[in-house]
Amino acid sequence: MKKRTFLKLMSATTVTVLVAGGVYQAHGKGVFSTGKGPAYEPWHTWRTDEPEGSLALVRAAILAANPHNTQPWLFQVTESQIELYADISRHLGTMDPYFREMYIGLGCAIENMILAASANGYQYQLTLGSGTLTDLPPNAKLKRVATLKLSSGPVVIPPLYDAIPNRHTNRAVYDSNRSVESEVLETFQALFQSESDLKLFLFTSEAARHRFAAGTVRATEQIVADADMIHDSGRWFRPTWQELQKHRSGVHIDASGMTAMNRALAKVSPPISEETAHQAWIDATKITLASTPVLGLISVRDLYDQSQSLKAGQLWQRMHLWATTQGLAAQPINQLPEMVDRELQLGEEPRTAQFLAQLSGDPLWKPTFAFRLGYPTLEGLVSARRPVEDVVV
Ligand SMILES: Cc1cc2nc3c(=O)[nH]c(=O)nc-3n(C[C@H](O)[C@H](O)[C@H](O)COP(=O)(O)O)c2cc1C
């Protein structure tokens, strides 16, 4: 064999081996497995052909938004009632010291359950838990949060029902050249009209969005600098596809809002340091907020009231489902309310609460949930869910 031919053959073989090795490594790291695997099955099996009674409502409930994808819920199911419990073991610790976010997530699940009740031929009567969020016996593992009484009724498919499996938190940059139509914002405001304990604040002017964004970036920096908070948050980050499939909860790079190329690179690259990851979160917060045409706050009269927190969750879920039907993207960005809780827990001056009161211009309303809304530049990707069998007691 001539030397040139031999070298050519060698380099072709080397390239093949390298590419094959890279593809093998990429496979192992889940580069080609976005949205695949058992952790994502509940999104595909939520509407079964088999008649299974009220369990169908739980299949819809578990697809709801929830903090850090902790899925802090358990359901006791009979044909005449579903009891919803908070699973205290899935608490976010110092990121949510008063269970406020946990209850908002449970409210999101309630909203999906209600939509599925009508769609599955049930009439329902909902009773929400009352009292303060922290009203828990010592070492409690479960707390009953709501009861949904069921009786048979006509099958009515609510307009938002079909959006349940299409709603995903979208953490990518939004289209900064496209504003959100005023009719859309009016529809959101209308959702709040019948709720005397909840108020929606929307920020669309450049100056207000800038203030909101600067406050959120500051709150993000404070969380990163707080060793307990960043540790309690990081516990729910799943570094590999395999970890995600094992736990079927928590947040993973696939739903991070990066482009497909950057996600693939991040998966095959050596792990980055914690400092780099935290700085990346701060930078992403800056960049994504700067691209966002609408920022918002859901506020309540009493930040630590159970039923107000549940209702805030119900309204967020409804807003996000409706936004999905309109081709809009949305992301909760709750660092500011999280810092309000943390300053209270540490007995510090309530600087973040004061900032939020100035931002909304109305100190009587307490922001419990912050979000961003706009037209997407990238699709929001699916997140993991535990199977229904794991959350029914
Ligand atoms: C109370 C609450 C707070 C949340 N806070 C944030 C947040 O600050 N940043 C974020 O990216 N997502 C946040 N989320 C979104 C969750 O991380 C998301 O719902 C969860 O990972 C499941 O993903 P999905 O919404 O795409 O189904 C929050 C959701 C809830 C209900």
Tab-separated table of C-alpha atoms and ligand atoms in Angstrom:
chain	number	residue	atom	x	y	z
A	1	MET	CA	0.000	0.000	0.000
A	2	LYS	CA	1.322	3.439	-0.887
A	3	LYS	CA	2.205	5.666	2.039
A	4	ARG	CA	-0.375	8.316	0.975
A	5	THR	CA	-3.174	5.752	0.669
A	6	PHE	CA	-2.221	4.262	4.024
A	7	LEU	CA	-2.278	7.702	5.711
A	8	LYS	CA	-5.622	8.525	4.105
A	9	LEU	CA	-7.072	5.214	5.313
A	10	MET	CA	-5.668	5.789	8.778
A	11	SER	CA	-7.119	9.263	9.067
A	12	ALA	CA	-10.514	8.063	7.821
A	13	THR	CA	-10.439	5.251	10.404
A	14	THR	CA	-9.358	7.660	13.139
A	15	VAL	CA	-12.174	10.043	12.284
A	16	THR	CA	-14.667	7.151	12.278
A	17	VAL	CA	-13.398	5.917	15.649
A	18	LEU	CA	-13.456	9.434	17.086
A	19	VAL	CA	-16.916	10.183	15.754
A	20	ALA	CA	-18.187	6.776	16.876
A	21	GLY	CA	-16.626	7.343	20.302
A	22	GLY	CA	-18.169	10.794	20.510
A	23	VAL	CA	-21.573	9.506	19.477
A	24	TYR	CA	-21.283	6.675	22.011
A	25	GLN	CA	-20.324	9.167	24.716
A	26	ALA	CA	-23.080	11.524	23.597
A	27	HIS	CA	-25.608	8.667	23.827
A	28	GLY	CA	-24.463	7.846	27.356
A	29	LYS	CA	-24.870	11.487	28.352
A	30	GLY	CA	-28.383	11.764	27.020
A	31	VAL	CA	-27.572	14.066	24.077
A	32	PHE	CA	-30.077	12.189	21.903
A	33	SER	CA	-32.541	11.459	24.705
A	34	THR	CA	-34.167	14.840	25.288
A	35	GLY	CA	-37.785	14.208	26.293
A	36	LYS	CA	-37.289	10.438	26.143
A	37	GLY	CA	-37.359	7.759	28.830
A	38	PRO	CA	-39.728	6.722	31.630
A	39	ALA	CA	-39.408	10.085	33.412
A	40	TYR	CA	-41.375	11.691	30.589
A	41	GLU	CA	-44.054	9.004	30.182
A	42	PRO	CA	-46.723	10.747	32.314
A	43	TRP	CA	-46.942	13.434	29.607
A	44	HIS	CA	-47.900	10.789	27.021
A	45	THR	CA	-50.112	8.552	29.151
A	46	TRP	CA	-52.135	11.215	30.966
A	47	ARG	CA	-55.254	10.519	28.888
A	48	THR	CA	-55.695	6.754	28.731
A	49	ASP	CA	-58.343	4.953	26.679
A	50	GLU	CA	-59.050	2.634	29.620
A	51	PRO	CA	-61.888	3.825	31.855
A	52	GLU	CA	-60.205	4.372	35.224
A	53	GLY	CA	-62.531	6.747	37.003
A	54	SER	CA	-61.222	9.559	39.141
A	55	LEU	CA	-57.562	8.486	38.794
A	56	ALA	CA	-57.685	10.324	35.461
A	57	LEU	CA	-57.825	13.572	37.450
A	58	VAL	CA	-54.555	12.736	39.201
A	59	ARG	CA	-52.882	12.016	35.855
A	60	ALA	CA	-53.686	15.603	34.872
A	61	ALA	CA	-52.766	17.046	38.291
A	62	ILE	CA	-49.185	15.740	38.220
A	63	LEU	CA	-48.431	17.620	34.996
A	64	ALA	CA	-48.888	20.960	36.771
A	65	ALA	CA	-46.188	23.563	37.399
A	66	ASN	CA	-44.518	23.203	40.806
A	67	PRO	CA	-41.449	24.699	42.513
A	68	HIS	CA	-38.111	23.210	41.396
A	69	ASN	CA	-40.121	20.256	40.050
A	70	THR	CA	-40.291	18.884	43.605
A	71	GLN	CA	-43.811	17.516	42.905
A	72	PRO	CA	-44.766	17.968	46.573
A	73	TRP	CA	-48.089	16.123	46.310
A	74	LEU	CA	-49.856	12.964	47.361
A	75	PHE	CA	-53.428	11.992	46.496
A	76	GLN	CA	-55.959	9.786	48.246
A	77	VAL	CA	-58.416	8.732	45.586
A	78	THR	CA	-61.904	7.225	45.691
A	79	GLU	CA	-64.706	7.487	43.135
A	80	SER	CA	-66.485	10.128	45.226
A	81	GLN	CA	-63.545	12.241	46.396
A	82	ILE	CA	-59.874	13.127	46.007
A	83	GLU	CA	-57.933	14.386	48.991
A	84	LEU	CA	-54.788	16.330	48.168
A	85	TYR	CA	-51.923	16.224	50.656
A	86	ALA	CA	-48.713	18.242	50.868
A	87	ASP	CA	-45.731	15.859	51.024
A	88	ILE	CA	-43.584	17.710	53.546
A	89	SER	CA	-40.545	15.520	52.767
A	90	ARG	CA	-40.320	17.258	49.374
A	91	HIS	CA	-39.960	20.722	50.900
A	92	LEU	CA	-37.426	23.181	49.482
A	93	GLY	CA	-35.944	24.128	52.872
A	94	THR	CA	-34.521	27.645	53.109
A	95	MET	CA	-35.643	28.399	49.537
A	96	ASP	CA	-39.236	28.197	50.798
A	97	PRO	CA	-39.143	28.446	54.603
A	98	TYR	CA	-42.878	29.123	55.004
A	99	PHE	CA	-44.150	26.534	52.443
A	100	ARG	CA	-45.515	29.346	50.258
A	101	GLU	CA	-44.146	27.962	46.993
A	102	MET	CA	-45.093	24.419	47.920
A	103	TYR	CA	-48.727	25.563	48.266
A	104	ILE	CA	-48.638	27.525	45.017
A	105	GLY	CA	-47.513	24.323	43.277
A	106	LEU	CA	-50.330	22.400	44.963
A	107	GLY	CA	-52.752	25.060	43.719
A	108	CYS	CA	-51.453	24.492	40.178
A	109	ALA	CA	-52.207	20.769	40.580
A	110	ILE	CA	-55.735	21.569	41.828
A	111	GLU	CA	-56.405	23.626	38.701
A	112	ASN	CA	-55.436	20.736	36.394
A	113	MET	CA	-57.594	18.368	38.493
A	114	ILE	CA	-60.626	20.612	38.123
A	115	LEU	CA	-60.204	20.875	34.352
A	116	ALA	CA	-59.909	17.086	34.147
A	117	ALA	CA	-62.956	16.590	36.401
A	118	SER	CA	-65.313	18.235	33.894
A	119	ALA	CA	-63.586	16.538	30.961
A	120	ASN	CA	-64.081	13.127	32.607
A	121	GLY	CA	-67.756	13.590	33.434
A	122	TYR	CA	-67.565	14.703	37.070
A	123	GLN	CA	-69.221	17.558	38.880
A	124	TYR	CA	-67.016	18.743	41.708
A	125	GLN	CA	-67.044	20.702	44.905
A	126	LEU	CA	-63.662	22.032	46.005
A	127	THR	CA	-62.778	22.834	49.611
A	128	LEU	CA	-59.414	24.494	50.201
A	129	GLY	CA	-57.522	24.253	53.480
A	130	SER	CA	-57.549	27.418	55.586
A	131	GLY	CA	-55.255	28.945	58.195
A	132	THR	CA	-51.589	29.811	57.965
A	133	LEU	CA	-49.097	27.877	55.870
A	134	THR	CA	-46.826	27.070	58.802
A	135	ASP	CA	-49.662	25.640	60.888
A	136	LEU	CA	-48.119	22.146	61.032
A	137	PRO	CA	-47.725	19.667	63.890
A	138	PRO	CA	-44.037	18.999	64.711
A	139	ASN	CA	-42.469	16.321	62.465
A	140	ALA	CA	-45.560	16.221	60.259
A	141	LYS	CA	-44.952	14.239	57.071
A	142	LEU	CA	-48.242	14.979	55.331
A	143	LYS	CA	-50.766	17.760	55.503
A	144	ARG	CA	-54.220	17.730	53.951
A	145	VAL	CA	-54.517	20.707	51.654
A	146	ALA	CA	-57.763	20.346	49.705
A	147	THR	CA	-60.714	18.043	49.131
A	148	LEU	CA	-62.417	17.580	45.803
A	149	LYS	CA	-65.870	15.968	46.207
A	150	LEU	CA	-66.984	14.243	43.025
A	151	SER	CA	-70.326	13.205	41.597
A	152	SER	CA	-71.221	12.164	38.095
A	153	GLY	CA	-72.084	14.896	35.627
A	154	PRO	CA	-71.993	15.638	31.914
A	155	VAL	CA	-68.697	15.411	29.998
A	156	VAL	CA	-67.674	19.014	29.312
A	157	ILE	CA	-64.228	19.631	27.827
A	158	PRO	CA	-63.015	22.989	29.176
A	159	PRO	CA	-61.081	25.073	26.594
A	160	LEU	CA	-57.842	24.837	28.606
A	161	TYR	CA	-57.973	21.057	29.104
A	162	ASP	CA	-56.204	20.145	25.854
A	163	ALA	CA	-53.355	22.550	26.700
A	164	ILE	CA	-52.381	20.545	29.820
A	165	PRO	CA	-49.666	18.412	28.111
A	166	ASN	CA	-48.400	21.331	25.981
A	167	ARG	CA	-47.661	23.736	28.859
A	168	HIS	CA	-43.960	23.849	29.718
A	169	THR	CA	-41.891	26.425	31.588
A	170	ASN	CA	-39.878	28.234	28.910
A	171	ARG	CA	-36.526	29.561	30.229
A	172	ALA	CA	-35.138	30.686	26.869
A	173	VAL	CA	-34.830	34.299	25.684
A	174	TYR	CA	-38.090	35.633	24.271
A	175	ASP	CA	-38.641	37.632	21.093
A	176	SER	CA	-37.726	41.152	22.216
A	177	ASN	CA	-39.115	42.645	18.998
A	178	ARG	CA	-42.600	41.356	19.603
A	179	SER	CA	-44.776	42.914	22.291
A	180	VAL	CA	-47.726	41.103	23.826
A	181	GLU	CA	-51.097	42.385	22.621
A	182	SER	CA	-53.133	44.422	25.112
A	183	GLU	CA	-56.119	42.051	24.672
A	184	VAL	CA	-53.944	39.248	26.042
A	185	LEU	CA	-53.085	41.292	29.129
A	186	GLU	CA	-56.760	42.214	29.589
A	187	THR	CA	-57.675	38.513	29.496
A	188	PHE	CA	-55.169	37.849	32.272
A	189	GLN	CA	-56.573	40.703	34.353
A	190	ALA	CA	-60.096	39.363	33.835
A	191	LEU	CA	-59.074	36.046	35.436
A	192	PHE	CA	-58.453	37.923	38.680
A	193	GLN	CA	-61.691	39.891	38.768
A	194	SER	CA	-63.629	37.369	40.822
A	195	GLU	CA	-60.810	36.909	43.374
A	196	SER	CA	-60.958	39.568	46.077
A	197	ASP	CA	-57.785	38.268	47.799
A	198	LEU	CA	-55.579	38.241	44.698
A	199	LYS	CA	-54.298	40.955	42.396
A	200	LEU	CA	-52.243	40.856	39.209
A	201	PHE	CA	-49.597	43.509	38.509
A	202	LEU	CA	-48.215	43.684	34.971
A	203	PHE	CA	-45.104	45.633	33.941
A	204	THR	CA	-44.706	46.531	30.291
A	205	SER	CA	-42.973	49.942	30.259
A	206	GLU	CA	-39.218	49.870	29.738
A	207	ALA	CA	-38.527	51.678	33.008
A	208	ALA	CA	-40.694	49.347	35.121
A	209	ARG	CA	-39.280	46.226	33.454
A	210	HIS	CA	-35.773	47.505	34.030
A	211	ARG	CA	-36.458	48.027	37.767
A	212	PHE	CA	-38.087	44.586	38.040
A	213	ALA	CA	-35.171	42.938	36.237
A	214	ALA	CA	-32.518	44.716	38.333
A	215	GLY	CA	-34.296	43.633	41.535
A	216	THR	CA	-34.539	40.035	40.327
A	217	VAL	CA	-30.861	39.921	39.397
A	218	ARG	CA	-29.988	41.309	42.846
A	219	ALA	CA	-32.180	38.665	44.517
A	220	THR	CA	-30.474	35.960	42.408
A	221	GLU	CA	-27.070	37.199	43.584
A	222	GLN	CA	-28.291	37.134	47.197
A	223	ILE	CA	-29.476	33.521	46.816
A	224	VAL	CA	-26.143	32.500	45.300
A	225	ALA	CA	-24.319	34.166	48.213
A	226	ASP	CA	-26.501	32.379	50.797
A	227	ALA	CA	-24.882	28.967	51.317
A	228	ASP	CA	-28.045	27.356	52.715
A	229	MET	CA	-30.338	28.622	49.996
A	230	ILE	CA	-28.102	27.654	47.104
A	231	HIS	CA	-27.524	24.236	48.675
A	232	ASP	CA	-31.262	23.608	49.169
A	233	SER	CA	-31.921	24.739	45.607
A	234	GLY	CA	-29.050	22.681	44.142
A	235	ARG	CA	-30.364	19.462	45.746
A	236	TRP	CA	-33.069	19.425	43.071
A	237	PHE	CA	-30.738	19.881	40.131
A	238	ARG	CA	-30.231	16.603	38.240
A	239	PRO	CA	-26.784	16.716	36.619
A	240	THR	CA	-27.296	13.767	34.242
A	241	TRP	CA	-30.064	12.222	32.202
A	242	GLN	CA	-29.632	9.023	34.253
A	243	GLU	CA	-30.144	10.920	37.538
A	244	LEU	CA	-33.258	12.521	36.112
A	245	GLN	CA	-34.632	9.140	35.058
A	246	LYS	CA	-33.896	7.747	38.520
A	247	HIS	CA	-35.622	10.501	40.491
A	248	ARG	CA	-38.192	11.575	37.872
A	249	SER	CA	-38.270	15.011	39.537
A	250	GLY	CA	-36.074	18.074	39.797
A	251	VAL	CA	-34.631	20.289	37.091
A	252	HIS	CA	-32.311	19.242	34.299
A	253	ILE	CA	-30.356	20.954	31.544
A	254	ASP	CA	-32.920	19.948	28.884
A	255	ALA	CA	-35.492	22.396	30.284
A	256	SER	CA	-32.903	25.141	30.866
A	257	GLY	CA	-33.806	27.210	27.806
A	258	MET	CA	-30.453	26.707	26.022
A	259	THR	CA	-30.233	26.022	22.301
A	260	ALA	CA	-29.983	22.338	21.267
A	261	MET	CA	-26.309	22.830	20.352
A	262	ASN	CA	-25.416	24.396	23.719
A	263	ARG	CA	-27.285	21.688	25.620
A	264	ALA	CA	-25.400	18.983	23.699
A	265	LEU	CA	-22.070	20.718	24.360
A	266	ALA	CA	-22.881	21.130	28.047
A	267	LYS	CA	-23.713	17.424	28.330
A	268	VAL	CA	-20.480	16.143	26.754
A	269	SER	CA	-18.175	18.719	28.382
A	270	PRO	CA	-16.472	18.049	31.729
A	271	PRO	CA	-18.596	19.184	34.714
A	272	ILE	CA	-18.296	22.902	35.515
A	273	SER	CA	-17.565	24.259	38.999
A	274	GLU	CA	-20.391	25.387	41.272
A	275	GLU	CA	-19.160	29.004	40.993
A	276	THR	CA	-19.371	28.857	37.200
A	277	ALA	CA	-22.862	27.339	37.365
A	278	HIS	CA	-24.065	30.029	39.774
A	279	GLN	CA	-22.613	32.822	37.645
A	280	ALA	CA	-24.290	31.258	34.599
A	281	TRP	CA	-27.643	31.452	36.450
A	282	ILE	CA	-27.089	35.148	37.227
A	283	ASP	CA	-26.064	35.864	33.611
A	284	ALA	CA	-29.023	33.919	32.200
A	285	THR	CA	-31.380	35.853	34.491
A	286	LYS	CA	-29.992	39.146	33.148
A	287	ILE	CA	-30.174	38.098	29.506
A	288	THR	CA	-33.591	36.467	29.579
A	289	LEU	CA	-35.209	39.290	31.544
A	290	ALA	CA	-33.782	41.860	29.140
A	291	SER	CA	-35.535	40.033	26.274
A	292	THR	CA	-38.924	39.912	27.993
A	293	PRO	CA	-41.798	42.238	27.014
A	294	VAL	CA	-44.068	41.515	30.009
A	295	LEU	CA	-43.131	40.936	33.631
A	296	GLY	CA	-45.727	40.231	36.272
A	297	LEU	CA	-46.511	39.685	39.935
A	298	ILE	CA	-49.365	37.712	41.422
A	299	SER	CA	-50.048	39.318	44.801
A	300	VAL	CA	-52.146	38.297	47.770
A	301	ARG	CA	-53.424	40.081	50.863
A	302	ASP	CA	-51.689	37.678	53.244
A	303	LEU	CA	-48.442	36.089	52.057
A	304	TYR	CA	-48.707	33.134	54.441
A	305	ASP	CA	-52.366	32.251	54.110
A	306	GLN	CA	-53.044	28.703	52.861
A	307	SER	CA	-56.056	29.287	50.645
A	308	GLN	CA	-54.629	32.483	49.115
A	309	SER	CA	-51.453	30.603	48.172
A	310	LEU	CA	-53.463	27.746	46.664
A	311	LYS	CA	-55.590	30.204	44.673
A	312	ALA	CA	-52.454	31.985	43.436
A	313	GLY	CA	-51.285	28.611	42.104
A	314	GLN	CA	-54.636	27.905	40.478
A	315	LEU	CA	-54.523	31.265	38.712
A	316	TRP	CA	-50.930	30.827	37.557
A	317	GLN	CA	-51.739	27.412	36.115
A	318	ARG	CA	-54.765	28.872	34.325
A	319	MET	CA	-52.731	31.814	33.008
A	320	HIS	CA	-49.941	29.572	31.769
A	321	LEU	CA	-52.374	27.160	30.079
A	322	TRP	CA	-54.130	30.029	28.395
A	323	ALA	CA	-50.802	31.587	27.343
A	324	THR	CA	-49.900	28.195	25.825
A	325	THR	CA	-53.057	28.200	23.698
A	326	GLN	CA	-52.037	31.659	22.391
A	327	GLY	CA	-48.521	30.582	21.376
A	328	LEU	CA	-46.976	32.567	24.259
A	329	ALA	CA	-44.076	31.436	26.450
A	330	ALA	CA	-43.924	31.915	30.209
A	331	GLN	CA	-41.543	31.322	33.110
A	332	PRO	CA	-41.941	31.848	36.851
A	333	ILE	CA	-38.969	33.877	38.162
A	334	ASN	CA	-39.527	33.801	41.864
A	335	GLN	CA	-36.230	34.964	43.338
A	336	LEU	CA	-37.775	38.181	44.738
A	337	PRO	CA	-40.569	36.537	46.792
A	338	GLU	CA	-38.062	33.861	47.869
A	339	MET	CA	-35.796	36.569	49.283
A	340	VAL	CA	-38.742	38.195	51.107
A	341	ASP	CA	-39.258	34.904	52.990
A	342	ARG	CA	-35.565	34.438	53.648
A	343	GLU	CA	-35.091	37.952	55.084
A	344	LEU	CA	-38.054	37.318	57.386
A	345	GLN	CA	-36.670	33.935	58.444
A	346	LEU	CA	-33.267	35.448	59.271
A	347	GLY	CA	-34.815	38.449	61.062
A	348	GLU	CA	-33.135	40.814	58.608
A	349	GLU	CA	-34.402	44.185	57.469
A	350	PRO	CA	-37.200	43.495	54.900
A	351	ARG	CA	-35.347	45.167	52.015
A	352	THR	CA	-36.818	42.944	49.323
A	353	ALA	CA	-40.390	43.399	50.595
A	354	GLN	CA	-39.796	47.171	50.557
A	355	PHE	CA	-38.446	46.972	47.023
A	356	LEU	CA	-41.511	45.024	45.859
A	357	ALA	CA	-43.879	47.501	47.547
A	358	GLN	CA	-42.183	50.318	45.639
A	359	LEU	CA	-42.278	48.360	42.400
A	360	SER	CA	-46.010	47.641	42.566
A	361	GLY	CA	-46.801	50.993	44.178
A	362	ASP	CA	-49.214	49.280	46.568
A	363	PRO	CA	-47.762	47.968	49.853
A	364	LEU	CA	-51.086	46.393	50.862
A	365	TRP	CA	-50.645	43.680	48.239
A	366	LYS	CA	-47.881	41.136	48.857
A	367	PRO	CA	-46.272	39.631	45.754
A	368	THR	CA	-46.139	35.847	46.059
A	369	PHE	CA	-45.265	34.851	42.495
A	370	ALA	CA	-43.218	36.605	39.817
A	371	PHE	CA	-43.178	35.637	36.151
A	372	ARG	CA	-42.140	36.614	32.633
A	373	LEU	CA	-44.178	36.340	29.477
A	374	GLY	CA	-43.495	36.817	25.779
A	375	TYR	CA	-43.316	35.165	22.402
A	376	PRO	CA	-40.837	32.262	22.275
A	377	THR	CA	-37.628	32.033	20.285
A	378	LEU	CA	-37.216	28.358	21.281
A	379	GLU	CA	-39.684	25.684	22.239
A	380	GLY	CA	-40.167	25.116	25.992
A	381	LEU	CA	-39.124	21.531	26.722
A	382	VAL	CA	-40.746	18.883	28.831
A	383	SER	CA	-39.699	18.156	32.432
A	384	ALA	CA	-39.724	14.876	34.367
A	385	ARG	CA	-42.645	13.499	36.361
A	386	ARG	CA	-43.038	10.654	38.850
A	387	PRO	CA	-45.629	8.083	37.796
A	388	VAL	CA	-49.131	8.336	39.189
A	389	GLU	CA	-48.619	5.088	41.159
A	390	ASP	CA	-45.910	6.820	43.223
A	391	VAL	CA	-48.130	9.697	44.329
A	392	VAL	CA	-51.329	7.868	45.267
A	393	VAL	CA	-51.618	6.780	48.916
B	1	LIG	C1	-44.207	28.429	43.042
B	1	LIG	C2	-43.331	28.184	41.855
B	1	LIG	C3	-42.109	28.851	41.755
B	1	LIG	C4	-41.291	28.647	40.645
B	1	LIG	N1	-40.117	29.366	40.532
B	1	LIG	C5	-39.366	29.238	39.430
B	1	LIG	C6	-38.227	30.056	39.243
B	1	LIG	O1	-37.915	30.921	40.069
B	1	LIG	N2	-37.483	29.881	38.106
B	1	LIG	C7	-37.830	28.946	37.162
B	1	LIG	O2	-37.126	28.832	36.162
B	1	LIG	N3	-38.921	28.169	37.304
B	1	LIG	C8	-39.699	28.293	38.405
B	1	LIG	N4	-40.839	27.546	38.536
B	1	LIG	C9	-41.192	26.585	37.473
B	1	LIG	C10	-40.874	25.168	37.901
B	1	LIG	O3	-39.482	24.975	37.996
B	1	LIG	C11	-41.534	24.203	36.897
B	1	LIG	O4	-42.925	24.344	36.983
B	1	LIG	C12	-41.133	22.765	37.150
B	1	LIG	O5	-39.761	22.567	36.934
B	1	LIG	C13	-41.909	21.816	36.246
B	1	LIG	O6	-41.698	22.158	34.908
B	1	LIG	P1	-42.893	22.539	33.927
B	1	LIG	O7	-43.533	23.791	34.461
B	1	LIG	O8	-42.228	22.779	32.608
B	1	LIG	O9	-43.850	21.406	33.917
B	1	LIG	C14	-41.687	27.740	39.631
B	1	LIG	C15	-42.926	27.095	39.720
B	1	LIG	C16	-43.751	27.312	40.815
B	1	LIG	C17	-45.087	26.637	40.878
